[in-house]
Short mmCIF file of C-alpha atoms and ligand atoms in Angstrom, two decimals:
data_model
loop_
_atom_site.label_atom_id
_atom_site.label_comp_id
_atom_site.label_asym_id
_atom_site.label_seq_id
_atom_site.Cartn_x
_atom_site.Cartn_y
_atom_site.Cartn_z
CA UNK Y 25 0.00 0.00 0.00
CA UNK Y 26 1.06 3.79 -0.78
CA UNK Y 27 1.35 6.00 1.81
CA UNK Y 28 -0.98 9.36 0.38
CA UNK Y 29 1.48 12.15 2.49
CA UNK Y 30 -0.50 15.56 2.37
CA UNK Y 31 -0.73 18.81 4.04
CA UNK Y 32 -4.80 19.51 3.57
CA UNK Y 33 -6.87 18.27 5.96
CA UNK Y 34 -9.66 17.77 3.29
CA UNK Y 35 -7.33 15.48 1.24
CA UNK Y 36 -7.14 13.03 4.59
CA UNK Y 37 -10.75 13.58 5.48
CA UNK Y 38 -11.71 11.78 2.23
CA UNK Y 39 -9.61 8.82 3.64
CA UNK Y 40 -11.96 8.86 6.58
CA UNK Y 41 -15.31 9.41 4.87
CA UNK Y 42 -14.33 6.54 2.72
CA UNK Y 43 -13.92 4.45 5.89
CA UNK Y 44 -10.11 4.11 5.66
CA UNK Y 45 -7.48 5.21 8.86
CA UNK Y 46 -5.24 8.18 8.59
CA UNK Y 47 -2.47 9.67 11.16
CA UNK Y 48 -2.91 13.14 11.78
CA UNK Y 49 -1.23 15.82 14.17
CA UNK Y 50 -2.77 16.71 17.13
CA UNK Y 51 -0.84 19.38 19.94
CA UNK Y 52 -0.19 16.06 22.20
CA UNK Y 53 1.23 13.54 19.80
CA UNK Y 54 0.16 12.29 16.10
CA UNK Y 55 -2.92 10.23 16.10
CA UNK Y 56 -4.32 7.41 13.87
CA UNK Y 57 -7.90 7.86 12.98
CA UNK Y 58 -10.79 6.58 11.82
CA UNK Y 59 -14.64 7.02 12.04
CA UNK Y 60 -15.56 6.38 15.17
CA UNK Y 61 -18.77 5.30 14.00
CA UNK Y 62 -17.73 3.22 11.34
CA UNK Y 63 -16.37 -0.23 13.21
CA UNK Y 64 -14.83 -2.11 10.42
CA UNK Y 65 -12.73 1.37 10.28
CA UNK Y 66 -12.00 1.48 13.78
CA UNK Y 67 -10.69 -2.45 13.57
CA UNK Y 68 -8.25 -1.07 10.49
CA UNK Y 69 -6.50 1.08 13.14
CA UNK Y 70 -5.95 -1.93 16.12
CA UNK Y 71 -4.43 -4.19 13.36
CA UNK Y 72 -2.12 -1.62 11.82
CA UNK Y 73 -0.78 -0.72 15.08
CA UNK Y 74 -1.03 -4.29 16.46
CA UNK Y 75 -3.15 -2.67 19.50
CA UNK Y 76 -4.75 -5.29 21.97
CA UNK Y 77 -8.64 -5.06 21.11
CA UNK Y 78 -9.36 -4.52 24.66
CA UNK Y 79 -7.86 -1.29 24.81
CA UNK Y 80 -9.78 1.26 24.14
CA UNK Y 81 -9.50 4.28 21.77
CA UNK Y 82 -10.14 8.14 22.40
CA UNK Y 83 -12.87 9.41 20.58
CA UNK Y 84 -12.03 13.33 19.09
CA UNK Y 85 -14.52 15.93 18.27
CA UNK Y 86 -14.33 19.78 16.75
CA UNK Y 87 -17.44 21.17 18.95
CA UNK Y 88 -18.24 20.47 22.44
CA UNK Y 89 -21.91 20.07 21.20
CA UNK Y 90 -20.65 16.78 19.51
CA UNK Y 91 -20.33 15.27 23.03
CA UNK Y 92 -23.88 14.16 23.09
CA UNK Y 93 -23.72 12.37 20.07
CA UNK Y 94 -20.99 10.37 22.21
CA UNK Y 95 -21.57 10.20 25.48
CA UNK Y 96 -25.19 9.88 27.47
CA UNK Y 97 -24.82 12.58 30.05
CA UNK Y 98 -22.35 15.21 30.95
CA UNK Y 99 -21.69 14.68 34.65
CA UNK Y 100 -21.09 17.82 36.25
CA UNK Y 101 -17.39 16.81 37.31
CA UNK Y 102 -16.90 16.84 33.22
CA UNK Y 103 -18.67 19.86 33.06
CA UNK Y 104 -15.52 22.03 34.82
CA UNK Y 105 -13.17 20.09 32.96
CA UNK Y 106 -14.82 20.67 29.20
CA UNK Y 107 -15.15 24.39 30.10
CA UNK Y 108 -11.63 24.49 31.29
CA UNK Y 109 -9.82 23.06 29.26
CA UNK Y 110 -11.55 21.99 25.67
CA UNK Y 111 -10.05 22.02 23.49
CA UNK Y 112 -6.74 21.19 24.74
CA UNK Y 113 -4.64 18.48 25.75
CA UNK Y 114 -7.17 16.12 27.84
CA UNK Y 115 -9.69 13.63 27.94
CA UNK Y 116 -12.67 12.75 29.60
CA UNK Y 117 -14.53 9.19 30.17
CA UNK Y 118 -17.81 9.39 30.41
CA UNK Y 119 -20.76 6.76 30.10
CA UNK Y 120 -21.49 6.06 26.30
CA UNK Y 121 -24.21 6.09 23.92
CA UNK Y 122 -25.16 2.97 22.72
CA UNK Y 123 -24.55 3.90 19.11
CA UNK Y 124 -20.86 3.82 19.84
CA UNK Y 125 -19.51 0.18 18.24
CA UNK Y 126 -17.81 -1.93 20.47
CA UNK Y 127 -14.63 -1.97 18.84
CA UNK Y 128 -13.91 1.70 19.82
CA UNK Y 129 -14.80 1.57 24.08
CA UNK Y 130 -13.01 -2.30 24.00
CA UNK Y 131 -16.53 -3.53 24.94
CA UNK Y 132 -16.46 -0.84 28.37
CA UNK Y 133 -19.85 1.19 28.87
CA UNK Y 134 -17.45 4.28 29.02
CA UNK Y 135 -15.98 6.24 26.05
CA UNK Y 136 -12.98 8.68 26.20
CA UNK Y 137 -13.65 11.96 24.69
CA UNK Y 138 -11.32 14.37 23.22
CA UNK Y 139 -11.30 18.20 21.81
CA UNK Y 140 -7.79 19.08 20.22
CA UNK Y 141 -6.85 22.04 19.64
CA UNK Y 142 -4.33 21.94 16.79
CA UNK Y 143 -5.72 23.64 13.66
CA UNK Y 144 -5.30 20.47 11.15
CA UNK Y 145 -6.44 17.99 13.96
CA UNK Y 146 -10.10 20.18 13.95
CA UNK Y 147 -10.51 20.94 10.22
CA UNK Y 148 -9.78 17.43 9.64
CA UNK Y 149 -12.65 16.32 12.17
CA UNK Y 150 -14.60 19.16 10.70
CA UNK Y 151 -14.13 18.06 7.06
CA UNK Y 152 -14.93 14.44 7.35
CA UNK Y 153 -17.73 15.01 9.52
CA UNK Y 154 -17.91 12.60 12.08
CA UNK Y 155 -15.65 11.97 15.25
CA UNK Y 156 -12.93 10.25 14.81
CA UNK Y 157 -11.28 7.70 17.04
CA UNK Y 158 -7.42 7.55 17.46
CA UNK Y 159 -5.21 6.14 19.52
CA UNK Y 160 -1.74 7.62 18.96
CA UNK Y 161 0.07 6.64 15.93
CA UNK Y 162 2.71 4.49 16.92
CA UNK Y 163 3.22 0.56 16.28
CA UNK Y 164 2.19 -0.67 19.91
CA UNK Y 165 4.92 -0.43 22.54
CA UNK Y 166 6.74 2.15 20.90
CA UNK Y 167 7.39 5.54 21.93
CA UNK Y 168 4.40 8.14 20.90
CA UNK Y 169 5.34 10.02 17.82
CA UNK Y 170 5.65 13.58 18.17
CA UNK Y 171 6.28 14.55 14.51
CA UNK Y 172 5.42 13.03 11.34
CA UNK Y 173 8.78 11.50 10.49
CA UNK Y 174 8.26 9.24 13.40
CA UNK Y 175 5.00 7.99 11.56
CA UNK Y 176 6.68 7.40 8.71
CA UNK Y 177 8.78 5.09 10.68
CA UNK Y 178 6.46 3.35 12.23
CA UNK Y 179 3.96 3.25 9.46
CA UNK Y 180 5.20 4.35 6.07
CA UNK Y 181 3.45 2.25 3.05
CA UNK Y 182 1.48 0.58 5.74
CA UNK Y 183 -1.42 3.17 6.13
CA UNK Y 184 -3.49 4.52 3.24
CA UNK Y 185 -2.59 8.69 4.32
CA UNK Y 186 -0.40 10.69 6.76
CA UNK Y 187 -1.64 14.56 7.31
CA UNK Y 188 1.55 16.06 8.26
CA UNK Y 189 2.18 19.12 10.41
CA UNK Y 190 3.76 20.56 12.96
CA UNK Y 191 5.54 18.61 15.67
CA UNK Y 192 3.65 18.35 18.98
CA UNK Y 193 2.85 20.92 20.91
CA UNK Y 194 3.50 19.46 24.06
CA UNK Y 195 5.08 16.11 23.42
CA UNK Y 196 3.15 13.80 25.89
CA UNK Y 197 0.10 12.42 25.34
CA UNK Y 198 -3.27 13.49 26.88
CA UNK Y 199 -4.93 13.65 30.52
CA UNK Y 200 -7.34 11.34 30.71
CA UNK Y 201 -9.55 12.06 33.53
CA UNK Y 202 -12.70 9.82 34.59
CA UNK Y 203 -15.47 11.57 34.90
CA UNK Y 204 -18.12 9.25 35.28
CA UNK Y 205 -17.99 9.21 38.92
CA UNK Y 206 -18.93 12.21 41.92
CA UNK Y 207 -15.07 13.78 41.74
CA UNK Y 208 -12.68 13.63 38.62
CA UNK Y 209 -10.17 10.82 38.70
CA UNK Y 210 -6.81 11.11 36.79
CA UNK Y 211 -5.81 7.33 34.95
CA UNK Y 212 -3.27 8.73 32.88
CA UNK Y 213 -1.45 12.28 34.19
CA UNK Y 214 -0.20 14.54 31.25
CA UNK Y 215 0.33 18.36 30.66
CA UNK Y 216 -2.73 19.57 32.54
CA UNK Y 217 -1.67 18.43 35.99
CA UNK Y 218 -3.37 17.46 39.00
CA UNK Y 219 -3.20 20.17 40.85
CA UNK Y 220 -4.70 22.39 37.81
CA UNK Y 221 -7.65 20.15 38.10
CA UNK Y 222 -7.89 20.43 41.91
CA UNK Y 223 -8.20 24.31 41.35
CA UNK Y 224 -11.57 22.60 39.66
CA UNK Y 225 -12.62 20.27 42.25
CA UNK Y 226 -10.51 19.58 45.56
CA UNK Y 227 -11.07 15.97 45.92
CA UNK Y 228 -10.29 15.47 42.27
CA UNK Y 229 -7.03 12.60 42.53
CA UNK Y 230 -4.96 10.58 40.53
CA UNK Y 231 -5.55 6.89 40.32
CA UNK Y 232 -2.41 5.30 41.44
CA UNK Y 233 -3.13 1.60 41.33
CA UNK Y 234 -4.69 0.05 38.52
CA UNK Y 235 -6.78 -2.85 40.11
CA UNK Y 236 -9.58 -2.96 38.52
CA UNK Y 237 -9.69 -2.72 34.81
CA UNK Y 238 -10.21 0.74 34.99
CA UNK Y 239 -7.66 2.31 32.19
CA UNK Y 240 -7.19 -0.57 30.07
CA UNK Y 241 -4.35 0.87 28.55
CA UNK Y 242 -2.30 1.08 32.03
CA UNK Y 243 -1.68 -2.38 31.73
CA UNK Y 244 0.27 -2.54 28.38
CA UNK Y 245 3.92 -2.09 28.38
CA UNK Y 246 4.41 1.33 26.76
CA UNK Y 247 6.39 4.30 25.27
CA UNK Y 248 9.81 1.92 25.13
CA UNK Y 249 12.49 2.38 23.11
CA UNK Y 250 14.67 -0.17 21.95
CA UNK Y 251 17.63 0.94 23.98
CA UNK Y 252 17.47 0.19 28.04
CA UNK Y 253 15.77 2.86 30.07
CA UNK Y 254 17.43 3.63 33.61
CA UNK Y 255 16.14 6.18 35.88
CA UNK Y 256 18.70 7.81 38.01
CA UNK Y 257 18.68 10.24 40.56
CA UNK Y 258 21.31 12.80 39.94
CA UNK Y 259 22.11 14.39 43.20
CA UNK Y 260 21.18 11.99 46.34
CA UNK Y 261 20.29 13.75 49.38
CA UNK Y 262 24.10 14.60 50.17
CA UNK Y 263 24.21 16.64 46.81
CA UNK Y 264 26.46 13.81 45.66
CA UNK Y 265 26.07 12.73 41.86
CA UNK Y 266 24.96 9.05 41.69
CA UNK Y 267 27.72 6.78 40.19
CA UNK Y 268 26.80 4.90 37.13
CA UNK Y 269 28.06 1.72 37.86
CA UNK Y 270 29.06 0.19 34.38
CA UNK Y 271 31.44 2.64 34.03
CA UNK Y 272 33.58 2.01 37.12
CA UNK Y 273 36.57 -0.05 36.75
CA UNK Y 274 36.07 -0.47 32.94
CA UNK Y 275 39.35 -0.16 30.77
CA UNK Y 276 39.91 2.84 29.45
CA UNK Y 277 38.96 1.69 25.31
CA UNK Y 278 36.30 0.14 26.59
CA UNK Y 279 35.06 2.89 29.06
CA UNK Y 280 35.20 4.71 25.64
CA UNK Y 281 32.71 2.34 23.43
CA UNK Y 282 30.35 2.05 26.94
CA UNK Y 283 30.07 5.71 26.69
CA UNK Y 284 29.18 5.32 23.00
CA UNK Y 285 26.55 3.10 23.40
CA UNK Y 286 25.06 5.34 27.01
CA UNK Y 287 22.45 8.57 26.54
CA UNK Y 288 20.94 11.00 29.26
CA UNK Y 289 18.21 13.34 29.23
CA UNK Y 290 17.40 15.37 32.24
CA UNK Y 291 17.91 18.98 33.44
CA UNK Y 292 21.69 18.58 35.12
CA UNK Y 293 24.14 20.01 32.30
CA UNK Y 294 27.53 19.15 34.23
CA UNK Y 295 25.95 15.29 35.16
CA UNK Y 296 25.17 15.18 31.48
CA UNK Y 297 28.80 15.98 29.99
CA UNK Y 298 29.57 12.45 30.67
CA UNK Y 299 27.54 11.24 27.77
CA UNK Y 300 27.88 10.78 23.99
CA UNK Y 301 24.67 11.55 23.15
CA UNK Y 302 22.62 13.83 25.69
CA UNK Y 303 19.83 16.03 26.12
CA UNK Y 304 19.51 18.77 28.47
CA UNK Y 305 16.17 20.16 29.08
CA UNK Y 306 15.92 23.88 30.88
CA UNK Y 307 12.70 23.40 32.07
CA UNK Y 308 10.16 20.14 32.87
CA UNK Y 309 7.81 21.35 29.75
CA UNK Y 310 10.61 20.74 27.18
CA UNK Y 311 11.54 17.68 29.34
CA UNK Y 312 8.04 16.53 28.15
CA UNK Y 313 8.40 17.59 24.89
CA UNK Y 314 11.17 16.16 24.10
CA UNK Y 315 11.46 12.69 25.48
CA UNK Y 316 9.79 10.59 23.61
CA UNK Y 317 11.64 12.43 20.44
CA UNK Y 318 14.88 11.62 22.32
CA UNK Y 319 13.94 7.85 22.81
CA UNK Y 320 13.28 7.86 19.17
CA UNK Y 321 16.82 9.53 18.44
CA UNK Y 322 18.61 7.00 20.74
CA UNK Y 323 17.34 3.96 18.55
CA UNK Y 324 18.18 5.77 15.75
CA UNK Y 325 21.87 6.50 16.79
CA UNK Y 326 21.53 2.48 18.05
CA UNK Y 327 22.32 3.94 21.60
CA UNK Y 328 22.01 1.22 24.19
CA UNK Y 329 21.25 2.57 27.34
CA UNK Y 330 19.22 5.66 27.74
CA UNK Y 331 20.45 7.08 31.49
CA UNK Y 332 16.80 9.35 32.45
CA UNK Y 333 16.88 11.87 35.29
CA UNK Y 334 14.17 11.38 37.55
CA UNK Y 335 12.18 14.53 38.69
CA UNK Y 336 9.74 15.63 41.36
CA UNK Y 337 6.51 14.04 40.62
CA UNK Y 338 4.70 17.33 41.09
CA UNK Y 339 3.27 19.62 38.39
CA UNK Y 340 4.32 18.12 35.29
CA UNK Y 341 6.30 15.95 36.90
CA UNK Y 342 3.82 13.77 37.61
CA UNK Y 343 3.32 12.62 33.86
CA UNK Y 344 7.31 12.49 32.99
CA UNK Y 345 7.81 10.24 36.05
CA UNK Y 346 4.84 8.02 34.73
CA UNK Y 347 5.97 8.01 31.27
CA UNK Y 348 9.54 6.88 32.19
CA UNK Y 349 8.70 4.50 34.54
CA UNK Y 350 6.41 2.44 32.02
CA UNK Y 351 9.39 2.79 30.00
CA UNK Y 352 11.85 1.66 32.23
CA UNK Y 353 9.70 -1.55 33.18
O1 TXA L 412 -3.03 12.81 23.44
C1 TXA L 412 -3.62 11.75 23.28
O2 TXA L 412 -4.39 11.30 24.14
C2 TXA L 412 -3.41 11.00 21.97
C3 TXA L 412 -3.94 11.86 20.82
C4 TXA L 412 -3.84 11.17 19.49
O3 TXA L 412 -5.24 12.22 21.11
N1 TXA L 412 -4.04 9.73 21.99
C5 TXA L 412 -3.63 8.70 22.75
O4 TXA L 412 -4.37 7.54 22.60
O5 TXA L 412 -2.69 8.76 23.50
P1 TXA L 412 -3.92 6.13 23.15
O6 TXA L 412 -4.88 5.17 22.58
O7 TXA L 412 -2.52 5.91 22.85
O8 TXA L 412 -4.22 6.22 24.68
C6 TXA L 412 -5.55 6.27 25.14
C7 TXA L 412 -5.61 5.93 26.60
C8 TXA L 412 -5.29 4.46 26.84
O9 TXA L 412 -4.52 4.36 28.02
C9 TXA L 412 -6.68 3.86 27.00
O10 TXA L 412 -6.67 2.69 27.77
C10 TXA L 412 -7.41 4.99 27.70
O11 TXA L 412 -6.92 6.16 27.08
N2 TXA L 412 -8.86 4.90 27.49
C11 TXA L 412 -9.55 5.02 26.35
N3 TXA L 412 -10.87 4.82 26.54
C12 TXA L 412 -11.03 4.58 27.86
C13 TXA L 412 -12.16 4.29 28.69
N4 TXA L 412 -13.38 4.22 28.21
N5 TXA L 412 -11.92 4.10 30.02
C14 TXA L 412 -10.68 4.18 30.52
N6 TXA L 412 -9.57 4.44 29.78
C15 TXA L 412 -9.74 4.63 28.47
MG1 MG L 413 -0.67 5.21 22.73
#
């Protein structure tokens, strides 16, 4: 299959309205979509990705009034969030309509709804006309793409049309907030924290432990590169820089290829002059925004172990620590 690559979101929404998947960009990562009311579409998405059919997809819309087509009530806890923050980089689960196929909600009574707020994402939504559901467009396991070369690696000649744009936004993907219940409940943190939510509703938390088969998607192994992730703390509580321990005692040649074959990314410039390949962030936004790009890089470059500074799991923090542990796993 050719790959249609295009820059007009009416070109892709053809692909759509003809019941066929294309990736788009969206301001968290690229998505691959389909319409969400067309399931034999939908299914075209979980095989090119190789997506477990019990994990289910976001569902993204270009007016709020396209919620009700979706969902069968608007809880009030949703309410705060959709006037917040749609459109933007979040998602909300509420119950579902029954019109919604199965395929897309993984057989749960709940759907996860989406605004975005990139300009291609909503013409393309506008143009086809109907939502469309899209997970992010990476082959399963693999880091999130965050521009549209990474699609191309992932998917190039394997999906019928790539809409290409602008590289994310933000670099991680959504919030995904449950809203079915009293208070909001976070199952996946991302760039609209916790604590912006609690400015919403106090007891609004984020799910730590995923019992119950709440967030399906919690479950899968996720965002990994091919290289070995290792989280380190840079300064311990002395102020001392950890030791990496491969390094110690190594000859010198082969201290050499080691340090070849090791990344970092974190916010410590003088811990990261140790490294061939590294990645300094100056603040925890571009931190987000640029990890999963650096994962990407490091397989590229065939690095084999990417070294990642841990950070305070506050804030945006939160959703870095989350994304590196899954990839670290
Ligand atoms: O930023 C994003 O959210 C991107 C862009 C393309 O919108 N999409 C994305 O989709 O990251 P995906 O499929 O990679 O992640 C969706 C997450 C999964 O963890 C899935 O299990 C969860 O949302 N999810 C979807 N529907 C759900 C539901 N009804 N209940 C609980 N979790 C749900
Ligand atoms: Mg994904």
């Amino acid at each position: 299959m050719k790959t249609t690559i295009t820059n007009d979101p009416k070109v892709a929404a053809e692909f759509i309205k003809a019941g066929e998947i294309a990736a788009f960009p969206t301001e968290t990562v690229y998505g691959l979509g389909a319409d969400a009311f067309n399931e034999k579409a939908v299914k075209k998405i979980f095989t090119a990705k190789g997506r477990p059919a019990d994990n289910p997809l976001i569902v993204h819309i270009a007016n709020k009034k396209d919620i009700l087509l979706l969902a069968r009530e608007i809880t009030p806890s949703a309410k705060k969030i959709i006037s917040k923050f749609f459109p933007g980089p979040v998602t909300v689960i509420l119950k579902k309509n029954e019109i919604i196929p199965n395929a897309v909600t993984g057989g749960l009574d709940t759907i996860a709804i989406r605004m975005p707020s990139g300009r291609l994402a909503k013409q393309l939504i506008k143009s086809a006309g109907v939502p469309i559901a899209a997970p992010s467009a990476n082959l399963s396991g693999s880091p999130s793409p965050t521009n549209f070369m990474h699609v191309l690696r992932d998917f190039n000649n394997k999906i019928p049309c790539l809409l290409i744009g602008p590289s994310a936004k933000y670099g991680l993907e959504s919030t995904v907030i449950d809203c079915t219940g009293k208070h909001p409940v976070i199952l996946r943190p991302g760039s609209i924290t916790l604590e912006q939510i609690k400015k919403l509703d106090k007891h609004a938390v984020l799910l730590k432990k995923f019992t119950k088969l709440k967030s399906p998607g919690q479950k899968y192994k996720h965002y990994s590169p091919k290289a070995n992730v290792k989280l380190i703390t840079v300064h311990n509580s002395k102020g001392k820089s950890e030791k990496i321990k491969i390094k110690l005692n190594e000859p010198s040649e082969r201290q050499k290829e080691i340090k070849q074959k090791c990344a970092f990314i974190g916010l410590d410039k003088n811990f990261g002059r140790r490294f061939e390949k590294v990645l300094i962030c100056s603040s925890l936004s571009i931190y987000a925004k640029k990890l999963f790009w650096f994962f990407r890089q490091c397989d590229e470059d065939n690095i084999k172990i990417i070294y990642c500074q841990k950070v305070d799991e506050k804030g945006i923090g939160t959703a870095i620590m989350n994304r590196l542990q899954k990839a670290a796993n």
